[in-house]
Structure formats: structure tokens, C-alpha cells
Tab-separated table of N, CA and C in Angstrom:
chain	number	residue	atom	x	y	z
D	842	UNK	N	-92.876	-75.766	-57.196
D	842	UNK	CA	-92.744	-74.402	-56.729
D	842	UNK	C	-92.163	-74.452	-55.309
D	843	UNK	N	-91.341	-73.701	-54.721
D	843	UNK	CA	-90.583	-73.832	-53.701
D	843	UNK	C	-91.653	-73.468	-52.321
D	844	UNK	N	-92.404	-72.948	-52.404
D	844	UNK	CA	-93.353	-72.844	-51.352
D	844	UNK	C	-95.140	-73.783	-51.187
D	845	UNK	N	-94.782	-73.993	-52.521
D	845	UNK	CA	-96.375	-74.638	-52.687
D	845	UNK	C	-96.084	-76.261	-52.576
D	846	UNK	N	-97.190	-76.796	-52.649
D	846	UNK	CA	-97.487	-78.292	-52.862
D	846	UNK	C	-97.062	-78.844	-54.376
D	847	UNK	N	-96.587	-80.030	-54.636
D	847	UNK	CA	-96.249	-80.240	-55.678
D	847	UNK	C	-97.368	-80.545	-56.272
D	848	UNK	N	-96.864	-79.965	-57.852
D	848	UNK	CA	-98.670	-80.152	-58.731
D	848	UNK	C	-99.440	-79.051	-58.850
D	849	UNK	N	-99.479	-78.134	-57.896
D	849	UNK	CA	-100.672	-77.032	-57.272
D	849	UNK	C	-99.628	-75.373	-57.845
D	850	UNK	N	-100.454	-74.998	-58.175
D	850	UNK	CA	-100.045	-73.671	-58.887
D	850	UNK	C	-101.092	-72.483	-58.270
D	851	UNK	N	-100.275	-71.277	-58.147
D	851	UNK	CA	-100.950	-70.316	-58.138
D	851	UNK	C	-101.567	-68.911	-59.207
D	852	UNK	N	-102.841	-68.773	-59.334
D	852	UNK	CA	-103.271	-68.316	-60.517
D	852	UNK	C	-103.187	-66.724	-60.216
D	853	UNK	N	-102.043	-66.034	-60.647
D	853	UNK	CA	-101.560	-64.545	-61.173
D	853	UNK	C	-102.817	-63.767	-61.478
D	854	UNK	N	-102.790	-64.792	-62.537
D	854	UNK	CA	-103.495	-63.660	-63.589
D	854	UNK	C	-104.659	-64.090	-64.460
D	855	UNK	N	-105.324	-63.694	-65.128
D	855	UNK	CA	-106.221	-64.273	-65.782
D	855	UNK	C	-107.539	-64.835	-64.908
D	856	UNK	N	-107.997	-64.655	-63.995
D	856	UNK	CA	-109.183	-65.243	-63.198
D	856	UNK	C	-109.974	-65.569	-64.149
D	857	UNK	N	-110.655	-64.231	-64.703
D	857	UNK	CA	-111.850	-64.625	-65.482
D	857	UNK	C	-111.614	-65.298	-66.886
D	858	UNK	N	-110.514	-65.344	-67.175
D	858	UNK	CA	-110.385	-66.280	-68.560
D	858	UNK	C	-110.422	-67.588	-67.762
D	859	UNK	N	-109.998	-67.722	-66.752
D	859	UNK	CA	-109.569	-69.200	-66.109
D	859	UNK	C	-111.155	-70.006	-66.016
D	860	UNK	N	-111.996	-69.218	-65.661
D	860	UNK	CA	-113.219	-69.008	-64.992
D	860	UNK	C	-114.342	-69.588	-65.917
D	861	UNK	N	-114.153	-68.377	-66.729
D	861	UNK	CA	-114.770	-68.627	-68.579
D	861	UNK	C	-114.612	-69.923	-69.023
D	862	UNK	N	-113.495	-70.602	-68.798
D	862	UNK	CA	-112.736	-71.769	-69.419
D	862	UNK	C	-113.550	-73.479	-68.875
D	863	UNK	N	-113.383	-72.829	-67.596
D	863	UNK	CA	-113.786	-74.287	-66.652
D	863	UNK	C	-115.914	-74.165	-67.408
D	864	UNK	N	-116.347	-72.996	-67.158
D	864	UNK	CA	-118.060	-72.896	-67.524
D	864	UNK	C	-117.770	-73.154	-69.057
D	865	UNK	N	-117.044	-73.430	-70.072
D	865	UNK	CA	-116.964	-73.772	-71.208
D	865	UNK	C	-116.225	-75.561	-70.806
D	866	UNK	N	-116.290	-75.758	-69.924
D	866	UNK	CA	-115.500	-77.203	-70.152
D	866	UNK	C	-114.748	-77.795	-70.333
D	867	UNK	N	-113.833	-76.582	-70.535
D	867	UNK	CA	-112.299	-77.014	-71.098
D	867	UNK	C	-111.582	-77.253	-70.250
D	868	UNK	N	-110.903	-78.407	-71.079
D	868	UNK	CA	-110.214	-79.558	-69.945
D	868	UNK	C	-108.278	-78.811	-70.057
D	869	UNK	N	-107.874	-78.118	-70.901
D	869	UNK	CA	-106.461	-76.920	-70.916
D	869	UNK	C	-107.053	-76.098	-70.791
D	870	UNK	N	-106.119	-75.093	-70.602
D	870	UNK	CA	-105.792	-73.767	-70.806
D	870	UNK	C	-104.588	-73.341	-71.105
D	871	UNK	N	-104.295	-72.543	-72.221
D	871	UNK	CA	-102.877	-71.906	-72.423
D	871	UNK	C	-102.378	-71.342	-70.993
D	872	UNK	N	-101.386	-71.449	-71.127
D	872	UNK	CA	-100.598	-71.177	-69.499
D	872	UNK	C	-99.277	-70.741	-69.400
D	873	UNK	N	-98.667	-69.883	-68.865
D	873	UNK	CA	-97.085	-70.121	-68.398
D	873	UNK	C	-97.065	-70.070	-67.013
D	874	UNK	N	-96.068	-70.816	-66.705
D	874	UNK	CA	-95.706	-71.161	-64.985
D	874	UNK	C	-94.111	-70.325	-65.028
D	875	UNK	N	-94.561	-69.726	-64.029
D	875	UNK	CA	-93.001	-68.824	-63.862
D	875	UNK	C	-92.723	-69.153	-62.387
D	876	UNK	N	-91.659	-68.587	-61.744
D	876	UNK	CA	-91.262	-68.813	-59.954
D	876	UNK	C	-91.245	-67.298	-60.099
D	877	UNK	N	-92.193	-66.786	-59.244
D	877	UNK	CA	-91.995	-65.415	-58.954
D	877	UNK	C	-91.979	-64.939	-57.962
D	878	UNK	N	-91.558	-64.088	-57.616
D	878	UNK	CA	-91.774	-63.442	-55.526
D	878	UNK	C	-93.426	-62.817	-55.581
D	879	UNK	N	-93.481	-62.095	-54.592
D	879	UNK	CA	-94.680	-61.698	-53.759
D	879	UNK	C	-94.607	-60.700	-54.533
D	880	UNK	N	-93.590	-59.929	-54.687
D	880	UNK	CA	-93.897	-58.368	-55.239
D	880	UNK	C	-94.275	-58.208	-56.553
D	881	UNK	N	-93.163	-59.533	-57.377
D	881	UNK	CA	-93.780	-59.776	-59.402
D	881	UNK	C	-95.145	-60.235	-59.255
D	882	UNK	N	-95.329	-60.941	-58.469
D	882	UNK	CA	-97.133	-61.175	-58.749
D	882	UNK	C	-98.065	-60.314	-58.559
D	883	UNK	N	-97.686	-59.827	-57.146
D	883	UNK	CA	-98.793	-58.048	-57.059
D	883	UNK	C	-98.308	-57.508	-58.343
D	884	UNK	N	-97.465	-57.293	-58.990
D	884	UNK	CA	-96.983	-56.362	-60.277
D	884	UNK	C	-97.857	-56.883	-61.168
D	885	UNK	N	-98.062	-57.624	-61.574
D	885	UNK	CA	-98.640	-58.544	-62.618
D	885	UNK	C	-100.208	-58.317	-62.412
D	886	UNK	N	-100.226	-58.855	-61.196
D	886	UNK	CA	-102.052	-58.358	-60.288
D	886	UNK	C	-102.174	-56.851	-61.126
D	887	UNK	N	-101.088	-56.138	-60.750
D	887	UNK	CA	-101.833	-54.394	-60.734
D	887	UNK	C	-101.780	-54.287	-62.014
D	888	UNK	N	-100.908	-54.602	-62.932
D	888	UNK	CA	-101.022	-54.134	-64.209
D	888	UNK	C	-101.840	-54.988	-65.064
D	889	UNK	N	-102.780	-56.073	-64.582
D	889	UNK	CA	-103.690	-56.713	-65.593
D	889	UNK	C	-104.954	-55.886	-64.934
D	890	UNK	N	-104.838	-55.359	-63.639
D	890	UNK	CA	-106.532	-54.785	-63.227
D	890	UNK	C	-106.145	-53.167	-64.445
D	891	UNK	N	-104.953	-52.723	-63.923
D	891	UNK	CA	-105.449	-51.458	-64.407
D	891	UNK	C	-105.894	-51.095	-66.317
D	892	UNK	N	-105.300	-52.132	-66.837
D	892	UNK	CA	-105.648	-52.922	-68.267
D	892	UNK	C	-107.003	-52.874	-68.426
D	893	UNK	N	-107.649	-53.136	-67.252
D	893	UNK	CA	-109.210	-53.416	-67.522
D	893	UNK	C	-110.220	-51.697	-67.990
D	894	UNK	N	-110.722	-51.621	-68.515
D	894	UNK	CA	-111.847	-50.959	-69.003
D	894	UNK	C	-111.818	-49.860	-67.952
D	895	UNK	N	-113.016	-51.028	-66.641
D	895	UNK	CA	-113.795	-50.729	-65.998
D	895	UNK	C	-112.949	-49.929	-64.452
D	896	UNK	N	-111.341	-50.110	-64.557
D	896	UNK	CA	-111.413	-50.060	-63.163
D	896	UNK	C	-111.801	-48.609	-62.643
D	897	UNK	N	-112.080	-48.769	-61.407
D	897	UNK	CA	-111.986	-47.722	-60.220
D	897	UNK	C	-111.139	-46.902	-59.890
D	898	UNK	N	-110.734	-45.477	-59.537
D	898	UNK	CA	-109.613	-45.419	-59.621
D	898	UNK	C	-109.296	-45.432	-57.516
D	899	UNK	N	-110.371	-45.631	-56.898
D	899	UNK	CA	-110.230	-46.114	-55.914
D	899	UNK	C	-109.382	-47.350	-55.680
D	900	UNK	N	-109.952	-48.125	-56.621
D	900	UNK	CA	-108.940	-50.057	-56.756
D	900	UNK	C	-107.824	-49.615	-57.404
D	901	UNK	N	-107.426	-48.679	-58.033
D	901	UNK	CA	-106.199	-48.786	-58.032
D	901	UNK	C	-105.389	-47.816	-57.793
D	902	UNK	N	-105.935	-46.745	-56.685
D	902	UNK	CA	-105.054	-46.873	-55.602
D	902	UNK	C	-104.588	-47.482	-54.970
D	903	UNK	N	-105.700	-48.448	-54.699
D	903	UNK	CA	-105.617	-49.516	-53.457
D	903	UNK	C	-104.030	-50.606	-54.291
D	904	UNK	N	-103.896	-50.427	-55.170
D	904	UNK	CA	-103.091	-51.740	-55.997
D	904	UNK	C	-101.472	-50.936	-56.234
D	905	UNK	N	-101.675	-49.280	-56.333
D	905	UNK	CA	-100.641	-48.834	-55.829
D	905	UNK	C	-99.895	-48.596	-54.488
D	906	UNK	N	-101.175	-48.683	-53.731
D	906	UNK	CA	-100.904	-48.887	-52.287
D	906	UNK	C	-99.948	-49.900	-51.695
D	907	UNK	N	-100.653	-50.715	-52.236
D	907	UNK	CA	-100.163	-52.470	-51.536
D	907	UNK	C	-98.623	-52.399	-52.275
D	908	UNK	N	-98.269	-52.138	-53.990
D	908	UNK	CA	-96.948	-52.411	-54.219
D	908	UNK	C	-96.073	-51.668	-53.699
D	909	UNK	N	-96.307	-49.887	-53.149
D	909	UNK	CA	-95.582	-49.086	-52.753
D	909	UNK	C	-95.494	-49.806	-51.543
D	910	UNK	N	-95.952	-50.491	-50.622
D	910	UNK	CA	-95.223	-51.344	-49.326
D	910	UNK	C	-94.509	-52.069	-49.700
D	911	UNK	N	-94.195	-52.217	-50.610
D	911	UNK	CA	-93.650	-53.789	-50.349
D	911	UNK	C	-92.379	-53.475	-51.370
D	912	UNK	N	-92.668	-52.270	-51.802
D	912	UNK	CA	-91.162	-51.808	-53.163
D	912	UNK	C	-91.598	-50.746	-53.318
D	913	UNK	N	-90.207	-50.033	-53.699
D	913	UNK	CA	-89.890	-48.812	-53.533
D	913	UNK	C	-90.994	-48.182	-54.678
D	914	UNK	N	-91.516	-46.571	-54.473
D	914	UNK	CA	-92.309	-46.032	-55.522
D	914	UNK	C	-91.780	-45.696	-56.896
D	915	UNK	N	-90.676	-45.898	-57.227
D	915	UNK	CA	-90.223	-45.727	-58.688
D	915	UNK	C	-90.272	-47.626	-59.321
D	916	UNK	N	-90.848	-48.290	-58.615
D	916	UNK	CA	-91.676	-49.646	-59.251
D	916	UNK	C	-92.656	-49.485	-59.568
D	917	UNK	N	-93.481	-48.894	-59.014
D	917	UNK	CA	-95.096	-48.318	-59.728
D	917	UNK	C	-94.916	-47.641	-61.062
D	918	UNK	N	-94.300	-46.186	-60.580
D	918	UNK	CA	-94.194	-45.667	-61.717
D	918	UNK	C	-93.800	-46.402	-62.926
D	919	UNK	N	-92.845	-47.337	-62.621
D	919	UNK	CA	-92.336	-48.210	-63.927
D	919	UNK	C	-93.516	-49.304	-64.374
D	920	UNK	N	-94.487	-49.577	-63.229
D	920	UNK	CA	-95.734	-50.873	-63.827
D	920	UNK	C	-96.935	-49.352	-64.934
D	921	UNK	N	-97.128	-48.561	-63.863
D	921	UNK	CA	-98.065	-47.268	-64.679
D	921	UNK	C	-97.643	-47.486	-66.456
D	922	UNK	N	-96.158	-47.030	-66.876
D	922	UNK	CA	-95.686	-46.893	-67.887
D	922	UNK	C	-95.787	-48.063	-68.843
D	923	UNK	N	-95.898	-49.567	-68.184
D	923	UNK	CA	-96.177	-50.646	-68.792
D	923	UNK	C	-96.834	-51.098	-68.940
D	924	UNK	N	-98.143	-50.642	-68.347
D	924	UNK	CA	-99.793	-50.919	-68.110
D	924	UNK	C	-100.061	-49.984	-69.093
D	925	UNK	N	-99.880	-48.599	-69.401
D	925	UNK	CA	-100.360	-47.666	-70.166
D	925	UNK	C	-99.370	-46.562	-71.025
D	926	UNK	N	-99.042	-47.843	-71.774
D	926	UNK	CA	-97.726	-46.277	-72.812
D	926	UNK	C	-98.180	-45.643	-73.235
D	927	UNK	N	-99.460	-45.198	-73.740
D	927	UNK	CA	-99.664	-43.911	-74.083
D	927	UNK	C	-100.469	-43.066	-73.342
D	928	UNK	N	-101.357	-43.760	-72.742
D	928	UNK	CA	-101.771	-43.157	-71.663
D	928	UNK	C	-100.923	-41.348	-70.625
D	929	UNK	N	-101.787	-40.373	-70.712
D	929	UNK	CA	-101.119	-39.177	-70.508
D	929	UNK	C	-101.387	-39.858	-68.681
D	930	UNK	N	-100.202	-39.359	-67.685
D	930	UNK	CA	-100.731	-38.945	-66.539
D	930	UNK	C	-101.662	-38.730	-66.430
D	931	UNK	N	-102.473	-38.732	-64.944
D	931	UNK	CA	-103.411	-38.104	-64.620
D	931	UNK	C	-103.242	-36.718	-63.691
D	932	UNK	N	-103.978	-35.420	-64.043
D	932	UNK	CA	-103.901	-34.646	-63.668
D	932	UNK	C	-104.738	-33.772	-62.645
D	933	UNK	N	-103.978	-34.346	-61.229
D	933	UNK	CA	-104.813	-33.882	-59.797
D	933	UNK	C	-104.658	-32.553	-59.954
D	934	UNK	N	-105.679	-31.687	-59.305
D	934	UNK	CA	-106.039	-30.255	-59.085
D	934	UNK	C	-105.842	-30.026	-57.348
């Protein structure tokens, strides 16, 4: 990887499968290694939290927050649409 140590990877995505894996013992894990910038990985970050069940919609502001710095706001809108295709908007009062 052009910034990291050779050998040493940085984990995107999946924490708690990663997590699950090591307290089960397992010596793999299915994996892909990509070269990505700062902004595809927050992308990736925001659209596996907002995937989740449970989130907050505080945390993901906070996850639209951070990508709208760093890229323009019609990138969100495009992760929203890929995180949740059927998903209706949400409708502020």
C-alpha cells in the first residue's frame, strides 16, 4: 500500500465480523484489498454504519458530516441512494 508498512493493511470495513472471527479462532478471513483514498473509505465507513439496524441518526449525521468536508454534497446523496434503494427520504418538519 503506498502509505502503509508493507504486509499491514487497513480494516474499512467489517470490524465486527473481523472481531467475531479472531474470538472464533480463525486463522482467514474472506477479504478484498483495494488502494483507496481517504474519501472511498469514509464512503464505505458511512454506508456499512448506515446498513446497520441500530444506527443513530445522530451517528449519521456525524458520517454525513465528515464526507460533506472532504467531497462535495451530491457524494452523500449518491452513498444515501446506495446504502438504501428503497428506502423513502426522510421527512424533516
Amino acid at each position: 500500500m503506498p502509505d502503509g508498512a508493507a504486509g499491514f493493511y487497513e480494516l474499512v470495513a467489517g470490524a465486527r465480523r473481523y472481531h467475531a472471527s479472531r474470538l472464533a479462532e480463525r486463522e482467514t478471513i474472506p477479504a478484498s484489498v483495494r488502494e483507496l483514498t481517504d474519501a472511498e473509505c469514509l464512503e464505505l465507513q458511512l454506508i456499512e454504519n448506515l446498513q446497520r439496524a441500530d444506527v443513530h441518526e445522530l451517528d449519521e449525521a456525524r458520517g454525513y458530516a465528515a464526507l460533506i468536508e472532504m467531497q462535495p454534497e451530491s457524494r452523500s446523496v449518491r452513498i444515501r441512494k446506495r446504502a438504501f434503494p428503497s428506502r423513502q427520504q426522510r421527512q424533516c418538519r
